[in-house]
Amino acid sequence: MSNVKFRSGETIPLEMHKARIVQKLNLPPADVRLEKMREAGFNTFLLKNRDVFLDMLTDSGTNAMSDKQFAAMMQADESYAGSETYFRLEAVLQEVFGMKYFLPAHQGRACEHIISRILVTPGTTALMNYHFTTTKAHITLMGGAVEEIIIDEGLKVKSELPFKGNMDIDKLKGEIKRLGKENICFVRIEAGTNLVGGQPVSMENIRETSRICRAEGIKLVFDASLLADNLYFIKTREKEFANVDIVEITREIGRLMDVIYFSARKLGSSRGGGILTSDDGMFSRMRELVPLYEGFMTYGGMSTRDMEATAVGLMETMDMDVISQTPIFVAALARELQAKGVPVVTPYGGLGCHIDAREFCEHITQEEYPAGALAAALYIASGVRGMERGTLSEQRNPDGSERLAEMELVRLAIPRRVFTLSQIQFVADRVAWLYENRKLIGGLKFTDEPKLLRFFIGKLDSIGGWPETLMKKFTEDFGDSL
């Protein structure tokens, strides 16, 4: 069981683990938080972790590892070539996904780089349910383009549809006909969709997408970085799989794909990443790039200790008690926020709780980055570091104008087995206070804007003195409370 019902009728998430090692946290006072936010250029990526109380920026590399993972790291074979560690990880991946070949890489975006180099040519288009920032960057750098064909419901903040990350099958057929299959470099499924609320993809949709791609001779690529949450949703939301083992669900996905890649910073709760395929030709082409860009074939930029931890973590991902931990805590936070009137993405997805910054900060135009401003305001009010997933995360159009995001979200990631329920309740309380005082939040403007992936390293400033006004209101309401 992952949820428990009290006699009062209340259902709460139940941690299916116990804490044996702890890490001290620091909660700076509000005036210090404001100072640190200014130093970081109102970009939560540029905050130092020593100044963060609860780090909900991402689940990438921040999931808690298990005792078995730490134990496995001690048997790592550090050989440059032919490491036994590599073959142990390869065997686990073959068992879990049923695919023939494994190519290691240092993380997911390194996999995207290699895949784009062999599949993307200038003028071709990648079709996908929704893009991820680094995926799109690699494709465009190779001269390709990206077309998103997520179902219309996927871009609605509030919905009851259980699989909002699904590919629109009619749009897929239409784009193949419009572009011509020879001009499509690949079709990509991201499960689940990172930028639009961690929404999952159904197995039914995966099967139909695969059927069309195979009939047309188009390569189908699967980003499995967020697969753990997606497996949970397939198991709990698709009746066909209610009594099917997690590993069998994963193997079916493997049978339907030409290429699978993943970041082990997410899938496996470790570090590193990898590419899987059963296609001899694709393997041969990609194999030549691994030593050039990553490292020798049997480590590929990964630490062998991390490879050992990944092998164990992948097997643990086949356990419902493990993969349930993020979705049930996301749901717990989202329910708390909804009860307080805060607009969140529904149905609740994986990865984290997603706040609708467009409605939350409806007085701020998208050109002034409402999601970025809300993320900055949340840190000032709580010490909680979230991530902007909106216009700030987009790239400008070729003419220099803003490409306005289809959704303006602040993501509060909930890494697996990291936070306690009291910490989740603290976050809900501070977000609710911020919502009550949302008119005090103002916009942002760039002071240092990189051309590529600006949300990672760009710096901004507040438009007007709203951060000081917000901090003053916070201290009036909470006094000496942090």
mmCIF file with all atom_site columns, N, CA and C in Angstrom, residues 370-401:
data_model
loop_
_atom_site.group_PDB
_atom_site.id
_atom_site.type_symbol
_atom_site.label_atom_id
_atom_site.label_alt_id
_atom_site.label_comp_id
_atom_site.label_asym_id
_atom_site.label_entity_id
_atom_site.label_seq_id
_atom_site.pdbx_PDB_ins_code
_atom_site.Cartn_x
_atom_site.Cartn_y
_atom_site.Cartn_z
_atom_site.occupancy
_atom_site.B_iso_or_equiv
_atom_site.pdbx_formal_charge
_atom_site.auth_seq_id
_atom_site.auth_comp_id
_atom_site.auth_asym_id
_atom_site.auth_atom_id
_atom_site.pdbx_PDB_model_num
ATOM 1  N N  . PRO A 1 370 ? 5.674  35.626 -15.935 1.00 0.00 ? 370 PRO A N  1
ATOM 2  C CA . PRO A 1 370 ? 4.960  35.393 -14.674 1.00 0.00 ? 370 PRO A CA 1
ATOM 3  C C  . PRO A 1 370 ? 5.408  34.144 -13.921 1.00 0.00 ? 370 PRO A C  1
ATOM 4  N N  . ALA A 1 371 ? 5.746  33.075 -14.651 1.00 0.00 ? 371 ALA A N  1
ATOM 5  C CA . ALA A 1 371 ? 6.184  31.855 -13.962 1.00 0.00 ? 371 ALA A CA 1
ATOM 6  C C  . ALA A 1 371 ? 7.539  32.068 -13.296 1.00 0.00 ? 371 ALA A C  1
ATOM 7  N N  . GLY A 1 372 ? 8.417  32.793 -13.978 1.00 0.00 ? 372 GLY A N  1
ATOM 8  C CA . GLY A 1 372 ? 9.709  33.108 -13.376 1.00 0.00 ? 372 GLY A CA 1
ATOM 9  C C  . GLY A 1 372 ? 9.559  33.998 -12.158 1.00 0.00 ? 372 GLY A C  1
ATOM 10 N N  . ALA A 1 373 ? 8.666  34.966 -12.250 1.00 0.00 ? 373 ALA A N  1
ATOM 11 C CA . ALA A 1 373 ? 8.429  35.867 -11.113 1.00 0.00 ? 373 ALA A CA 1
ATOM 12 C C  . ALA A 1 373 ? 7.830  35.115 -9.933  1.00 0.00 ? 373 ALA A C  1
ATOM 13 N N  . LEU A 1 374 ? 6.904  34.191 -10.210 1.00 0.00 ? 374 LEU A N  1
ATOM 14 C CA . LEU A 1 374 ? 6.295  33.416 -9.140  1.00 0.00 ? 374 LEU A CA 1
ATOM 15 C C  . LEU A 1 374 ? 7.316  32.514 -8.461  1.00 0.00 ? 374 LEU A C  1
ATOM 16 N N  . ALA A 1 375 ? 8.199  31.903 -9.242  1.00 0.00 ? 375 ALA A N  1
ATOM 17 C CA . ALA A 1 375 ? 9.248  31.054 -8.658  1.00 0.00 ? 375 ALA A CA 1
ATOM 18 C C  . ALA A 1 375 ? 10.152 31.878 -7.747  1.00 0.00 ? 375 ALA A C  1
ATOM 19 N N  . ALA A 1 376 ? 10.493 33.095 -8.180  1.00 0.00 ? 376 ALA A N  1
ATOM 20 C CA . ALA A 1 376 ? 11.335 33.974 -7.350  1.00 0.00 ? 376 ALA A CA 1
ATOM 21 C C  . ALA A 1 376 ? 10.597 34.389 -6.080  1.00 0.00 ? 376 ALA A C  1
ATOM 22 N N  . ALA A 1 377 ? 9.321  34.730 -6.222  1.00 0.00 ? 377 ALA A N  1
ATOM 23 C CA . ALA A 1 377 ? 8.532  35.149 -5.064  1.00 0.00 ? 377 ALA A CA 1
ATOM 24 C C  . ALA A 1 377 ? 8.381  34.012 -4.057  1.00 0.00 ? 377 ALA A C  1
ATOM 25 N N  . LEU A 1 378 ? 8.226  32.798 -4.554  1.00 0.00 ? 378 LEU A N  1
ATOM 26 C CA . LEU A 1 378 ? 8.083  31.651 -3.660  1.00 0.00 ? 378 LEU A CA 1
ATOM 27 C C  . LEU A 1 378 ? 9.347  31.443 -2.835  1.00 0.00 ? 378 LEU A C  1
ATOM 28 N N  . TYR A 1 379 ? 10.501 31.626 -3.460  1.00 0.00 ? 379 TYR A N  1
ATOM 29 C CA . TYR A 1 379 ? 11.744 31.483 -2.702  1.00 0.00 ? 379 TYR A CA 1
ATOM 30 C C  . TYR A 1 379 ? 11.835 32.556 -1.611  1.00 0.00 ? 379 TYR A C  1
ATOM 31 N N  . ILE A 1 380 ? 11.488 33.782 -1.959  1.00 0.00 ? 380 ILE A N  1
ATOM 32 C CA . ILE A 1 380 ? 11.540 34.867 -0.970  1.00 0.00 ? 380 ILE A CA 1
ATOM 33 C C  . ILE A 1 380 ? 10.600 34.565 0.200   1.00 0.00 ? 380 ILE A C  1
ATOM 34 N N  . ALA A 1 381 ? 9.439  33.996 -0.086  1.00 0.00 ? 381 ALA A N  1
ATOM 35 C CA . ALA A 1 381 ? 8.437  33.754 0.949   1.00 0.00 ? 381 ALA A CA 1
ATOM 36 C C  . ALA A 1 381 ? 8.648  32.467 1.730   1.00 0.00 ? 381 ALA A C  1
ATOM 37 N N  . SER A 1 382 ? 9.542  31.574 1.253   1.00 0.00 ? 382 SER A N  1
ATOM 38 C CA . SER A 1 382 ? 9.603  30.259 1.896   1.00 0.00 ? 382 SER A CA 1
ATOM 39 C C  . SER A 1 382 ? 10.978 29.610 1.936   1.00 0.00 ? 382 SER A C  1
ATOM 40 N N  . GLY A 1 383 ? 11.888 30.051 1.077   1.00 0.00 ? 383 GLY A N  1
ATOM 41 C CA . GLY A 1 383 ? 13.154 29.333 0.953   1.00 0.00 ? 383 GLY A CA 1
ATOM 42 C C  . GLY A 1 383 ? 13.040 28.109 0.083   1.00 0.00 ? 383 GLY A C  1
ATOM 43 N N  . VAL A 1 384 ? 11.875 27.895 -0.537  1.00 0.00 ? 384 VAL A N  1
ATOM 44 C CA . VAL A 1 384 ? 11.650 26.753 -1.419  1.00 0.00 ? 384 VAL A CA 1
ATOM 45 C C  . VAL A 1 384 ? 12.073 27.128 -2.835  1.00 0.00 ? 384 VAL A C  1
ATOM 46 N N  . ARG A 1 385 ? 12.893 26.274 -3.441  1.00 0.00 ? 385 ARG A N  1
ATOM 47 C CA . ARG A 1 385 ? 13.341 26.527 -4.810  1.00 0.00 ? 385 ARG A CA 1
ATOM 48 C C  . ARG A 1 385 ? 12.539 25.669 -5.790  1.00 0.00 ? 385 ARG A C  1
ATOM 49 N N  . GLY A 1 386 ? 11.719 26.324 -6.618  1.00 0.00 ? 386 GLY A N  1
ATOM 50 C CA . GLY A 1 386 ? 10.999 25.652 -7.687  1.00 0.00 ? 386 GLY A CA 1
ATOM 51 C C  . GLY A 1 386 ? 11.599 26.027 -9.035  1.00 0.00 ? 386 GLY A C  1
ATOM 52 N N  . MET A 1 387 ? 10.956 25.578 -10.101 1.00 0.00 ? 387 MET A N  1
ATOM 53 C CA . MET A 1 387 ? 11.471 25.856 -11.446 1.00 0.00 ? 387 MET A CA 1
ATOM 54 C C  . MET A 1 387 ? 10.396 26.461 -12.333 1.00 0.00 ? 387 MET A C  1
ATOM 55 N N  . GLU A 1 388 ? 10.774 27.503 -13.059 1.00 0.00 ? 388 GLU A N  1
ATOM 56 C CA . GLU A 1 388 ? 9.922  28.108 -14.075 1.00 0.00 ? 388 GLU A CA 1
ATOM 57 C C  . GLU A 1 388 ? 9.810  27.165 -15.261 1.00 0.00 ? 388 GLU A C  1
ATOM 58 N N  . ARG A 1 389 ? 8.580  26.912 -15.708 1.00 0.00 ? 389 ARG A N  1
ATOM 59 C CA . ARG A 1 389 ? 8.348  26.145 -16.924 1.00 0.00 ? 389 ARG A CA 1
ATOM 60 C C  . ARG A 1 389 ? 7.329  26.910 -17.765 1.00 0.00 ? 389 ARG A C  1
ATOM 61 N N  . GLY A 1 390 ? 7.804  27.988 -18.398 1.00 0.00 ? 390 GLY A N  1
ATOM 62 C CA . GLY A 1 390 ? 6.912  28.818 -19.192 1.00 0.00 ? 390 GLY A CA 1
ATOM 63 C C  . GLY A 1 390 ? 7.694  29.547 -20.266 1.00 0.00 ? 390 GLY A C  1
ATOM 64 N N  . THR A 1 391 ? 7.351  30.803 -20.506 1.00 0.00 ? 391 THR A N  1
ATOM 65 C CA . THR A 1 391 ? 7.972  31.576 -21.585 1.00 0.00 ? 391 THR A CA 1
ATOM 66 C C  . THR A 1 391 ? 9.471  31.739 -21.378 1.00 0.00 ? 391 THR A C  1
ATOM 67 N N  . LEU A 1 392 ? 9.900  31.860 -20.137 1.00 0.00 ? 392 LEU A N  1
ATOM 68 C CA . LEU A 1 392 ? 11.330 31.974 -19.842 1.00 0.00 ? 392 LEU A CA 1
ATOM 69 C C  . LEU A 1 392 ? 12.105 30.747 -20.318 1.00 0.00 ? 392 LEU A C  1
ATOM 70 N N  . SER A 1 393 ? 11.452 29.597 -20.338 1.00 0.00 ? 393 SER A N  1
ATOM 71 C CA . SER A 1 393 ? 12.095 28.348 -20.761 1.00 0.00 ? 393 SER A CA 1
ATOM 72 C C  . SER A 1 393 ? 12.076 28.165 -22.270 1.00 0.00 ? 393 SER A C  1
ATOM 73 N N  . GLU A 1 394 ? 11.422 29.064 -22.978 1.00 0.00 ? 394 GLU A N  1
ATOM 74 C CA . GLU A 1 394 ? 11.402 28.991 -24.442 1.00 0.00 ? 394 GLU A CA 1
ATOM 75 C C  . GLU A 1 394 ? 12.607 29.726 -25.023 1.00 0.00 ? 394 GLU A C  1
ATOM 76 N N  . GLN A 1 395 ? 12.844 29.513 -26.322 1.00 0.00 ? 395 GLN A N  1
ATOM 77 C CA . GLN A 1 395 ? 13.834 30.294 -27.054 1.00 0.00 ? 395 GLN A CA 1
ATOM 78 C C  . GLN A 1 395 ? 13.108 31.360 -27.863 1.00 0.00 ? 395 GLN A C  1
ATOM 79 N N  . ARG A 1 396 ? 13.738 32.496 -28.050 1.00 0.00 ? 396 ARG A N  1
ATOM 80 C CA . ARG A 1 396 ? 13.120 33.546 -28.854 1.00 0.00 ? 396 ARG A CA 1
ATOM 81 C C  . ARG A 1 396 ? 12.938 33.091 -30.302 1.00 0.00 ? 396 ARG A C  1
ATOM 82 N N  . ASN A 1 397 ? 11.980 33.698 -30.979 1.00 0.00 ? 397 ASN A N  1
ATOM 83 C CA . ASN A 1 397 ? 11.791 33.459 -32.406 1.00 0.00 ? 397 ASN A CA 1
ATOM 84 C C  . ASN A 1 397 ? 12.973 34.026 -33.184 1.00 0.00 ? 397 ASN A C  1
ATOM 85 N N  . PRO A 1 398 ? 13.196 33.578 -34.421 1.00 0.00 ? 398 PRO A N  1
ATOM 86 C CA . PRO A 1 398 ? 14.324 34.089 -35.220 1.00 0.00 ? 398 PRO A CA 1
ATOM 87 C C  . PRO A 1 398 ? 14.352 35.601 -35.361 1.00 0.00 ? 398 PRO A C  1
ATOM 88 N N  . ASP A 1 399 ? 13.180 36.250 -35.311 1.00 0.00 ? 399 ASP A N  1
ATOM 89 C CA . ASP A 1 399 ? 13.144 37.715 -35.451 1.00 0.00 ? 399 ASP A CA 1
ATOM 90 C C  . ASP A 1 399 ? 13.380 38.433 -34.125 1.00 0.00 ? 399 ASP A C  1
ATOM 91 N N  . GLY A 1 400 ? 13.645 37.670 -33.063 1.00 0.00 ? 400 GLY A N  1
ATOM 92 C CA . GLY A 1 400 ? 13.932 38.276 -31.765 1.00 0.00 ? 400 GLY A CA 1
ATOM 93 C C  . GLY A 1 400 ? 12.726 38.454 -30.866 1.00 0.00 ? 400 GLY A C  1
ATOM 94 N N  . SER A 1 401 ? 11.540 38.191 -31.380 1.00 0.00 ? 401 SER A N  1
ATOM 95 C CA . SER A 1 401 ? 10.337 38.323 -30.554 1.00 0.00 ? 401 SER A CA 1
ATOM 96 C C  . SER A 1 401 ? 10.211 37.125 -29.617 1.00 0.00 ? 401 SER A C  1
#
